[in-house]
Coordinates of C-alpha atoms and ligand atoms in Angstrom, one line a residue:
F1 CA 69.2 0.5 70.0
I2 CA 68.3 -2.9 71.5
L3 CA 67.9 -4.2 67.9
F4 CA 71.3 -2.8 67.0
I5 CA 73.0 -4.4 70.1
S6 CA 71.4 -7.8 69.4
Q7 CA 72.4 -7.6 65.7
R8 CA 76.0 -6.9 66.8
R9 CA 75.9 -9.8 69.2
S10 CA 74.7 -12.2 66.6
N11 CA 77.3 -10.9 64.1
A12 CA 80.0 -11.5 66.7
K13 CA 78.6 -15.0 67.3
L14 CA 78.6 -15.7 63.6
K15 CA 82.2 -14.5 63.3
T16 CA 83.3 -16.8 66.2
A17 CA 81.4 -19.8 64.6
N18 CA 83.1 -19.0 61.2
E19 CA 86.5 -18.9 62.9
K20 CA 85.8 -22.2 64.6
V21 CA 85.0 -23.8 61.2
K22 CA 88.1 -22.3 59.7
T23 CA 90.3 -23.8 62.5
Q24 CA 88.6 -27.2 62.2
N25 CA 89.1 -27.1 58.4
Q26 CA 92.8 -26.2 59.0
E27 CA 93.1 -29.1 61.5
L28 CA 91.6 -31.5 59.0
E29 CA 93.9 -30.3 56.2
D30 CA 96.9 -30.7 58.5
L31 CA 95.8 -34.2 59.5
N32 CA 95.3 -35.1 55.8
N33 CA 98.8 -33.8 55.0
T34 CA 100.3 -35.8 57.8
K35 CA 98.5 -38.9 56.6
D36 CA 99.8 -38.4 53.0
K37 CA 103.3 -37.9 54.2
F38 CA 103.0 -40.9 56.4
F39 CA 101.8 -43.2 53.6
S40 CA 104.5 -42.1 51.2
I41 CA 107.1 -42.8 54.0
I42 CA 105.7 -46.2 54.7
S43 CA 105.7 -47.3 51.1
H44 CA 109.3 -46.1 50.7
D45 CA 110.5 -47.7 54.0
L46 CA 108.9 -51.1 53.4
K47 CA 110.6 -51.4 50.0
G48 CA 114.1 -51.6 51.5
P49 CA 113.7 -54.7 53.7
L50 CA 111.4 -56.3 51.1
N51 CA 114.0 -55.8 48.4
S52 CA 116.7 -57.5 50.4
L53 CA 114.4 -60.4 51.3
T54 CA 113.6 -60.9 47.6
S55 CA 117.2 -61.0 46.7
F56 CA 118.0 -63.4 49.5
S57 CA 115.2 -65.8 48.5
G58 CA 116.3 -65.5 44.9
L59 CA 119.8 -66.5 45.8
L60 CA 118.6 -69.4 47.8
M61 CA 116.3 -70.6 45.1
N62 CA 118.6 -70.4 42.1
H63 CA 122.0 -71.1 43.6
T64 CA 121.5 -73.6 46.4
S65 CA 123.7 -76.3 44.9
S66 CA 126.6 -73.9 44.4
L67 CA 126.4 -72.4 47.9
S68 CA 128.5 -73.7 50.8
T69 CA 126.9 -74.5 54.1
E70 CA 128.7 -71.4 55.5
E71 CA 127.2 -69.2 52.8
I72 CA 123.7 -70.6 53.4
Q73 CA 124.1 -69.9 57.1
M74 CA 125.2 -66.3 56.4
L75 CA 122.3 -65.8 54.1
A76 CA 119.9 -67.3 56.7
K77 CA 121.3 -64.9 59.3
D78 CA 120.8 -61.9 57.0
L79 CA 117.3 -63.1 56.2
D80 CA 116.6 -63.3 59.9
K81 CA 117.9 -59.7 60.5
S82 CA 115.8 -58.3 57.6
L83 CA 112.7 -60.1 58.9
K84 CA 113.2 -58.8 62.4
N85 CA 113.7 -55.2 61.0
L86 CA 110.4 -55.6 59.1
F87 CA 108.6 -56.8 62.2
A88 CA 109.9 -54.0 64.3
L89 CA 108.9 -51.5 61.6
L90 CA 105.4 -53.0 61.3
E91 CA 104.9 -53.1 65.1
N92 CA 105.8 -49.3 65.2
L93 CA 103.5 -48.5 62.3
L94 CA 100.6 -50.5 63.7
Q95 CA 100.9 -48.8 67.1
W96 CA 101.3 -45.3 65.5
S97 CA 98.2 -45.8 63.3
R98 CA 96.2 -47.2 66.2
S99 CA 97.1 -44.1 68.3
Q100 CA 96.3 -41.7 65.4
T101 CA 92.8 -43.3 64.9
G102 CA 92.1 -43.1 68.6
N103 CA 92.1 -46.9 68.9
I104 CA 94.4 -47.0 71.8
E105 CA 92.9 -46.0 75.1
F106 CA 95.8 -44.5 77.0
K107 CA 94.4 -45.6 80.4
A108 CA 96.8 -45.0 83.3
E109 CA 97.6 -47.9 85.6
E110 CA 100.2 -48.5 88.3
I111 CA 103.5 -49.5 86.7
D112 CA 106.9 -50.3 88.1
L113 CA 109.4 -48.4 86.0
T114 CA 112.4 -50.3 87.4
E115 CA 110.8 -53.6 86.5
M116 CA 110.0 -52.2 83.0
L117 CA 113.6 -51.2 82.4
N118 CA 114.8 -54.7 83.5
E119 CA 112.2 -56.4 81.3
N120 CA 113.3 -54.5 78.2
K121 CA 117.0 -55.0 79.1
K122 CA 116.3 -58.8 79.1
L123 CA 114.3 -58.6 75.8
L124 CA 117.2 -56.8 74.0
E125 CA 120.1 -58.5 75.8
K126 CA 120.9 -60.8 72.9
Q127 CA 121.2 -57.8 70.5
A128 CA 123.5 -56.1 73.0
D129 CA 125.6 -59.2 73.6
N130 CA 126.2 -59.5 69.8
K131 CA 128.0 -56.1 70.1
N132 CA 129.6 -56.8 73.5
I133 CA 127.5 -53.9 74.9
Q134 CA 126.8 -53.8 78.6
I135 CA 123.4 -52.6 79.9
E136 CA 123.1 -51.4 83.4
V137 CA 119.8 -50.5 85.2
K138 CA 120.7 -48.0 88.0
N139 CA 117.7 -48.4 90.2
T140 CA 117.5 -51.4 92.5
K141 CA 114.2 -50.6 94.2
S142 CA 110.9 -50.4 92.5
V143 CA 109.7 -47.0 91.3
K144 CA 105.9 -46.9 91.0
A145 CA 104.3 -44.5 88.6
K146 CA 100.9 -44.2 86.9
A147 CA 100.9 -44.4 83.1
H148 CA 99.6 -46.6 80.2
P149 CA 101.8 -49.7 80.5
N150 CA 102.1 -50.8 76.8
S151 CA 102.9 -47.4 75.4
I152 CA 105.6 -46.7 78.0
T153 CA 107.2 -50.1 77.5
T154 CA 107.2 -49.4 73.7
V155 CA 109.0 -46.1 74.3
I156 CA 111.7 -47.8 76.5
R157 CA 112.1 -50.6 73.9
N158 CA 112.6 -48.1 71.1
L159 CA 115.1 -46.0 73.0
L160 CA 117.1 -48.9 74.3
S161 CA 117.1 -50.6 70.8
N162 CA 118.5 -47.3 69.4
A163 CA 121.1 -47.0 72.1
I164 CA 122.4 -50.5 71.1
K165 CA 122.2 -49.7 67.4
F166 CA 124.2 -46.4 67.7
T167 CA 126.9 -47.7 70.1
E168 CA 130.1 -49.3 68.9
D169 CA 131.3 -52.8 70.0
G170 CA 132.2 -52.9 73.7
G171 CA 130.2 -49.8 74.6
Q172 CA 128.0 -49.1 77.6
I173 CA 124.4 -48.2 78.2
K174 CA 122.9 -46.9 81.5
M175 CA 119.2 -46.7 82.2
G176 CA 117.5 -45.2 85.3
V177 CA 114.6 -43.3 86.8
V178 CA 114.9 -40.1 88.7
E179 CA 112.0 -39.0 90.9
E180 CA 111.4 -35.2 90.9
E181 CA 108.7 -33.2 92.7
N182 CA 106.0 -33.5 90.1
Q183 CA 107.3 -36.1 87.7
F184 CA 109.4 -39.2 87.1
V185 CA 112.2 -38.9 84.5
V186 CA 113.4 -42.0 82.7
K187 CA 116.9 -41.7 81.3
I188 CA 118.6 -44.0 78.7
A189 CA 122.2 -43.0 78.1
D190 CA 124.8 -44.5 75.8
N191 CA 128.5 -43.8 75.0
G192 CA 127.9 -44.3 71.3
V193 CA 128.3 -42.3 68.2
G194 CA 126.1 -39.4 69.2
M195 CA 124.6 -37.0 66.8
P196 CA 125.1 -33.4 65.6
K197 CA 122.8 -30.6 66.9
E198 CA 121.0 -30.1 63.6
V199 CA 120.0 -33.8 63.6
A200 CA 118.9 -33.8 67.2
S201 CA 116.4 -31.1 66.4
K202 CA 114.8 -33.2 63.6
I203 CA 114.4 -36.6 65.0
F204 CA 111.0 -36.2 66.7
R205 CA 109.2 -34.7 63.7
L206 CA 107.5 -36.5 60.8
D207 CA 108.2 -33.7 58.3
T208 CA 111.9 -33.8 59.0
K209 CA 112.2 -37.5 59.6
H210 CA 115.8 -38.5 59.8
S211 CA 117.5 -41.9 59.7
T212 CA 121.1 -43.2 59.7
Q213 CA 122.6 -46.6 59.7
G214 CA 123.6 -48.2 63.0
T215 CA 127.3 -48.9 63.9
A216 CA 126.8 -52.5 62.6
K217 CA 125.1 -51.2 59.5
E218 CA 121.6 -51.8 61.0
K219 CA 119.0 -50.1 58.9
G220 CA 116.2 -47.9 60.3
T221 CA 113.2 -45.9 59.1
G222 CA 113.2 -42.9 61.3
L223 CA 109.8 -43.6 62.7
G224 CA 110.7 -45.0 66.2
L225 CA 111.2 -41.6 67.8
I226 CA 108.1 -40.1 66.2
L227 CA 106.2 -42.9 67.9
C228 CA 108.0 -42.3 71.2
K229 CA 107.1 -38.6 71.2
E230 CA 103.5 -39.4 70.4
F231 CA 103.2 -42.0 73.2
V232 CA 105.0 -40.0 75.8
E233 CA 102.8 -37.0 75.1
K234 CA 99.6 -39.2 75.3
N235 CA 100.8 -40.0 78.8
G236 CA 101.1 -36.3 79.6
G237 CA 104.9 -36.2 79.5
Q238 CA 107.7 -34.8 77.4
I239 CA 110.7 -36.4 75.6
W240 CA 114.1 -34.7 74.9
V241 CA 117.6 -35.6 73.9
K242 CA 121.1 -34.4 74.8
S243 CA 123.8 -35.6 72.5
E244 CA 127.4 -35.0 71.6
E245 CA 129.0 -36.4 68.4
G246 CA 131.6 -39.1 69.2
K247 CA 130.7 -39.1 72.9
G248 CA 127.2 -40.4 73.3
T249 CA 123.5 -39.7 73.8
I250 CA 121.1 -39.3 76.6
F251 CA 117.4 -39.6 75.9
S252 CA 115.0 -38.6 78.7
F253 CA 111.3 -38.7 79.0
S254 CA 109.0 -37.6 81.8
I255 CA 105.9 -39.1 83.3
P256 CA 103.8 -36.7 85.4
K257 CA 102.9 -37.8 88.9
Ligands
ADP1 P1 115.6 -45.3 63.1 O1 116.4 -45.8 64.3 O2 114.7 -46.4 62.6 O3 116.4 -44.6 62.1 P2 114.5 -43.5 65.0 O4 113.3 -42.5 64.9 O5 114.4 -44.4 66.1 O6 114.6 -44.2 63.6 O7 115.8 -42.6 65.1 C1 116.0 -41.6 64.1 C2 117.5 -41.2 64.0 O8 117.9 -40.6 65.2 C3 118.4 -42.4 63.9 O9 118.4 -42.9 62.5 C4 119.7 -41.8 64.3 O10 120.3 -41.0 63.3 C5 119.3 -40.9 65.4 N1 119.4 -41.6 66.8 C6 118.4 -42.1 67.5 N2 118.9 -42.7 68.6 C7 120.2 -42.4 68.7 C8 121.3 -42.7 69.6 N3 121.0 -43.3 70.8 N4 122.5 -42.3 69.3 C9 122.8 -41.6 68.1 N5 121.8 -41.3 67.2 C10 120.6 -41.7 67.5

Protein backbone atom coordinates (compact mmCIF):
# COMPACT_ATOMS: atom_id res chain seq x y z
CA PHE A 1 0.00 0.00 0.00
CA ILE A 2 2.87 2.37 0.94
CA LEU A 3 4.57 1.52 -2.36
CA PHE A 4 1.33 2.25 -4.22
CA ILE A 5 0.92 5.63 -2.49
CA SER A 6 4.53 6.68 -3.13
CA GLN A 7 4.23 5.62 -6.79
CA ARG A 8 1.09 7.72 -7.16
CA ARG A 9 2.90 10.64 -5.55
CA SER A 10 5.87 10.42 -7.89
CA ASN A 11 3.50 10.08 -10.88
CA ALA A 12 1.73 13.23 -9.77
CA LYS A 13 5.07 15.00 -9.37
CA LEU A 14 6.11 13.86 -12.85
CA LYS A 15 2.81 15.16 -14.25
CA THR A 16 3.33 18.57 -12.61
CA ALA A 17 6.92 18.73 -13.92
CA ASN A 18 5.71 17.83 -17.43
CA GLU A 19 3.05 20.52 -17.28
CA LYS A 20 5.64 23.05 -16.14
CA VAL A 21 7.89 22.18 -19.12
CA LYS A 22 4.88 22.45 -21.43
CA THR A 23 4.03 25.94 -20.10
CA GLN A 24 7.67 27.02 -20.40
CA ASN A 25 7.79 25.75 -23.99
CA GLN A 26 4.58 27.62 -24.78
CA GLU A 27 6.02 30.81 -23.24
CA LEU A 28 9.19 30.42 -25.32
CA GLU A 29 7.14 29.86 -28.47
CA ASP A 30 5.01 32.95 -27.73
CA LEU A 31 8.15 34.99 -27.14
CA ASN A 32 9.64 33.76 -30.40
CA ASN A 33 6.45 34.65 -32.29
CA THR A 34 6.46 38.13 -30.76
CA LYS A 35 10.10 38.55 -31.75
CA ASP A 36 9.38 37.47 -35.37
CA LYS A 37 6.39 39.82 -35.62
CA PHE A 38 8.44 42.62 -34.12
CA PHE A 39 11.30 42.20 -36.60
CA SER A 40 8.99 42.12 -39.60
CA ILE A 41 7.30 45.29 -38.32
CA ILE A 42 10.62 47.08 -37.80
CA SER A 43 11.97 46.25 -41.24
CA HIS A 44 8.72 47.47 -42.78
CA ASP A 45 8.53 50.64 -40.66
CA LEU A 46 12.13 51.64 -41.24
CA LYS A 47 11.65 51.46 -44.99
CA GLY A 48 9.18 54.39 -45.11
CA PRO A 49 11.35 57.18 -43.65
CA LEU A 50 14.47 55.76 -45.33
CA ASN A 51 12.75 55.83 -48.73
CA SER A 52 11.80 59.49 -48.34
CA LEU A 53 15.31 60.35 -47.14
CA THR A 54 16.78 58.68 -50.24
CA SER A 55 14.49 60.56 -52.59
CA PHE A 56 15.25 63.89 -50.86
CA SER A 57 19.00 63.36 -51.09
CA GLY A 58 18.61 62.24 -54.74
CA LEU A 59 16.74 65.45 -55.56
CA LEU A 60 19.36 67.57 -53.81
CA MET A 61 22.23 65.77 -55.54
CA ASN A 62 20.90 65.77 -59.08
CA HIS A 63 18.85 68.96 -59.32
CA THR A 64 20.61 71.48 -57.05
CA SER A 65 21.23 73.97 -59.86
CA SER A 66 17.59 73.98 -61.00
CA LEU A 67 16.14 74.28 -57.48
CA SER A 68 15.25 77.68 -56.00
CA THR A 69 16.44 78.64 -52.49
CA GLU A 70 12.82 78.27 -51.35
CA GLU A 71 12.59 74.75 -52.77
CA ILE A 72 15.89 73.78 -51.14
CA GLN A 73 14.63 75.18 -47.84
CA MET A 74 11.43 73.15 -48.13
CA LEU A 75 13.41 70.00 -48.92
CA ALA A 76 15.69 70.63 -45.93
CA LYS A 77 12.60 71.01 -43.71
CA ASP A 78 11.16 67.71 -44.98
CA LEU A 79 14.53 66.03 -44.52
CA ASP A 80 14.67 67.30 -40.95
CA LYS A 81 11.14 65.98 -40.26
CA SER A 82 11.96 62.53 -41.66
CA LEU A 83 15.18 62.36 -39.65
CA LYS A 84 13.36 63.32 -36.45
CA ASN A 85 10.74 60.61 -37.15
CA LEU A 86 13.49 58.10 -37.67
CA PHE A 87 15.19 59.08 -34.41
CA ALA A 88 11.91 58.88 -32.46
CA LEU A 89 11.26 55.44 -33.94
CA LEU A 90 14.78 54.20 -33.15
CA GLU A 91 14.56 55.56 -29.61
CA ASN A 92 11.30 53.64 -29.03
CA LEU A 93 12.69 50.48 -30.61
CA LEU A 94 15.85 50.62 -28.56
CA GLN A 95 13.95 51.09 -25.32
CA TRP A 96 11.46 48.33 -26.17
CA SER A 97 14.20 45.86 -27.03
CA ARG A 98 16.16 46.78 -23.88
CA SER A 99 13.09 46.15 -21.79
CA GLN A 100 12.37 42.81 -23.57
CA THR A 101 15.89 41.52 -22.96
CA GLY A 102 15.77 42.58 -19.33
CA ASN A 103 18.44 45.23 -19.86
CA ILE A 104 16.48 47.95 -18.13
CA GLU A 105 16.29 47.72 -14.40
CA PHE A 106 12.96 49.33 -13.54
CA LYS A 107 14.20 50.63 -10.21
CA ALA A 108 11.76 52.95 -8.48
CA GLU A 109 13.00 56.35 -7.31
CA GLU A 110 11.23 59.41 -6.02
CA ILE A 111 9.94 61.44 -8.96
CA ASP A 112 7.99 64.67 -9.21
CA LEU A 113 5.16 64.09 -11.71
CA THR A 114 4.29 67.80 -12.06
CA GLU A 115 7.91 68.56 -12.89
CA MET A 116 7.97 65.69 -15.41
CA LEU A 117 4.84 66.95 -17.16
CA ASN A 118 6.34 70.46 -17.36
CA GLU A 119 9.67 69.15 -18.68
CA ASN A 120 7.95 67.20 -21.46
CA LYS A 121 5.74 70.19 -22.27
CA LYS A 122 8.91 72.27 -22.72
CA LEU A 123 10.52 69.56 -24.85
CA LEU A 124 7.59 69.37 -27.27
CA GLU A 125 6.51 73.04 -27.15
CA LYS A 126 8.02 73.84 -30.56
CA GLN A 127 6.11 70.98 -32.16
CA ALA A 128 2.89 72.27 -30.55
CA ASP A 129 3.63 75.91 -31.51
CA ASN A 130 3.92 74.88 -35.16
CA LYS A 131 0.25 73.83 -34.97
CA ASN A 132 -0.85 76.65 -32.63
CA ILE A 133 -1.71 74.09 -29.99
CA GLN A 134 -1.80 75.16 -26.35
CA ILE A 135 -0.53 72.81 -23.67
CA GLU A 136 -1.65 73.30 -20.09
CA VAL A 137 -0.34 71.50 -17.00
CA LYS A 138 -3.16 71.51 -14.41
CA ASN A 139 -1.05 70.85 -11.31
CA THR A 140 0.84 73.75 -9.81
CA LYS A 141 2.30 71.97 -6.78
CA SER A 142 4.70 69.07 -6.96
CA VAL A 143 3.28 65.52 -6.86
CA LYS A 144 5.83 63.05 -5.54
CA ALA A 145 5.54 59.41 -6.62
CA LYS A 146 7.85 56.40 -6.65
CA ALA A 147 8.61 54.98 -10.10
CA HIS A 148 11.38 54.42 -12.62
CA PRO A 149 12.09 57.96 -13.93
CA ASN A 150 13.23 57.25 -17.53
CA SER A 151 10.41 54.90 -18.41
CA ILE A 152 7.70 57.20 -17.00
CA THR A 153 9.09 60.23 -18.84
CA THR A 154 9.16 58.14 -22.07
CA VAL A 155 5.47 57.30 -21.57
CA ILE A 156 4.55 60.97 -21.02
CA ARG A 157 6.62 62.05 -24.04
CA ASN A 158 4.92 59.49 -26.32
CA LEU A 159 1.41 60.37 -25.12
CA LEU A 160 2.00 64.12 -25.41
CA SER A 161 3.61 63.78 -28.83
CA ASN A 162 0.55 61.76 -30.00
CA ALA A 163 -1.83 64.35 -28.54
CA ILE A 164 -0.07 67.03 -30.63
CA LYS A 165 0.00 64.79 -33.69
CA PHE A 166 -3.71 63.98 -33.62
CA THR A 167 -4.99 67.48 -32.81
CA GLU A 168 -5.88 70.07 -35.44
CA ASP A 169 -4.38 73.54 -35.68
CA GLY A 170 -5.49 75.73 -32.77
CA GLY A 171 -6.38 72.81 -30.49
CA GLN A 172 -5.81 72.31 -26.77
CA ILE A 173 -4.05 69.75 -24.63
CA LYS A 174 -4.47 69.42 -20.87
CA MET A 175 -2.24 67.29 -18.66
CA GLY A 176 -2.52 66.56 -14.98
CA VAL A 177 -2.10 64.13 -12.10
CA VAL A 178 -4.91 63.01 -9.81
CA GLU A 179 -4.06 61.45 -6.46
CA GLU A 180 -6.25 58.51 -5.46
CA GLU A 181 -6.13 56.34 -2.36
CA ASN A 182 -3.75 53.71 -3.70
CA GLN A 183 -2.39 55.29 -6.85
CA PHE A 184 -1.58 58.36 -8.89
CA VAL A 185 -3.33 58.74 -12.24
CA VAL A 186 -1.65 60.81 -14.94
CA LYS A 187 -4.03 62.14 -17.61
CA ILE A 188 -3.24 63.61 -21.02
CA ALA A 189 -6.32 64.97 -22.79
CA ASP A 190 -6.66 66.54 -26.24
CA ASN A 191 -9.58 67.95 -28.22
CA GLY A 192 -8.28 66.39 -31.42
CA VAL A 193 -9.60 63.93 -33.99
CA GLY A 194 -10.29 61.08 -31.54
CA MET A 195 -10.61 57.48 -32.67
CA PRO A 196 -13.37 54.92 -33.23
CA LYS A 197 -14.00 52.27 -30.53
CA GLU A 198 -12.61 49.41 -32.63
CA VAL A 199 -9.31 51.30 -33.03
CA ALA A 200 -9.07 52.10 -29.32
CA SER A 201 -9.18 48.38 -28.53
CA LYS A 202 -6.22 47.64 -30.85
CA ILE A 203 -3.64 50.29 -30.14
CA PHE A 204 -1.87 48.69 -27.17
CA ARG A 205 -1.24 45.32 -28.82
CA LEU A 206 1.59 44.25 -31.09
CA ASP A 207 -0.54 41.70 -32.98
CA THR A 208 -3.14 44.31 -33.93
CA LYS A 209 -0.72 47.24 -34.28
CA HIS A 210 -2.53 50.23 -35.75
CA SER A 211 -1.20 53.49 -37.14
CA THR A 212 -2.79 56.49 -38.87
CA GLN A 213 -1.32 59.75 -40.15
CA GLY A 214 -1.45 62.82 -37.91
CA THR A 215 -3.49 65.94 -38.75
CA ALA A 216 -0.45 67.52 -40.46
CA LYS A 217 0.26 64.22 -42.28
CA GLU A 218 2.81 63.17 -39.64
CA LYS A 219 3.69 59.54 -40.13
CA GLY A 220 3.86 56.95 -37.37
CA THR A 221 4.67 53.32 -36.76
CA GLY A 222 2.13 52.21 -34.19
CA LEU A 223 4.83 51.19 -31.72
CA GLY A 224 4.68 54.11 -29.27
CA LEU A 225 1.65 52.91 -27.31
CA ILE A 226 2.91 49.32 -27.20
CA LEU A 227 6.04 50.66 -25.53
CA CYS A 228 3.92 52.85 -23.19
CA LYS A 229 1.89 49.82 -22.03
CA GLU A 230 5.05 47.78 -21.47
CA PHE A 231 6.68 50.57 -19.43
CA VAL A 232 3.59 51.42 -17.37
CA GLU A 233 3.11 47.73 -16.49
CA LYS A 234 6.79 47.35 -15.56
CA ASN A 235 6.11 50.12 -13.02
CA GLY A 236 3.13 48.16 -11.67
CA GLY A 237 0.50 50.42 -13.27
CA GLN A 238 -2.12 50.28 -16.02
CA ILE A 239 -2.84 52.38 -19.11
CA TRP A 240 -6.21 53.04 -20.74
CA VAL A 241 -7.88 55.32 -23.26
CA LYS A 242 -11.23 57.08 -23.60
CA SER A 243 -11.88 58.60 -26.98
CA GLU A 244 -14.65 60.00 -29.11
CA GLU A 245 -14.31 60.56 -32.83
CA GLY A 246 -14.19 64.25 -33.70
CA LYS A 247 -14.18 65.28 -30.03
CA GLY A 248 -10.89 64.18 -28.53
CA THR A 249 -8.99 61.62 -26.54
CA ILE A 250 -7.94 61.10 -22.94
CA PHE A 251 -5.07 58.75 -22.19
CA SER A 252 -4.62 57.82 -18.52
CA PHE A 253 -2.05 55.72 -16.74
CA SER A 254 -1.65 54.78 -13.11
CA ILE A 255 1.34 54.52 -10.82
CA PRO A 256 0.72 52.55 -7.63
CA LYS A 257 1.66 54.21 -4.35
P1 LIG B 1 2.01 56.08 -34.04
O1 LIG B 1 1.58 57.37 -33.40
O2 LIG B 1 3.47 56.04 -34.37
O3 LIG B 1 1.13 55.63 -35.16
P2 LIG B 1 1.20 54.93 -31.52
O4 LIG B 1 1.36 53.54 -31.00
O5 LIG B 1 1.74 56.02 -30.68
O6 LIG B 1 1.86 54.93 -32.94
O7 LIG B 1 -0.33 55.19 -31.80
C1 LIG B 1 -1.08 54.22 -32.53
C2 LIG B 1 -2.31 54.84 -33.13
O8 LIG B 1 -3.25 55.21 -32.11
C3 LIG B 1 -2.07 56.13 -33.89
O9 LIG B 1 -1.56 55.93 -35.19
C4 LIG B 1 -3.50 56.71 -33.91
O10 LIG B 1 -4.31 56.04 -34.87
C5 LIG B 1 -4.02 56.33 -32.52
N1 LIG B 1 -3.79 57.43 -31.55
C6 LIG B 1 -2.81 57.51 -30.62
N2 LIG B 1 -2.92 58.63 -29.87
C7 LIG B 1 -3.99 59.29 -30.33
C8 LIG B 1 -4.65 60.51 -29.96
N3 LIG B 1 -4.21 61.28 -28.98
N4 LIG B 1 -5.76 60.86 -30.67
C9 LIG B 1 -6.23 60.08 -31.68
N5 LIG B 1 -5.67 58.91 -32.06
C10 LIG B 1 -4.56 58.52 -31.41
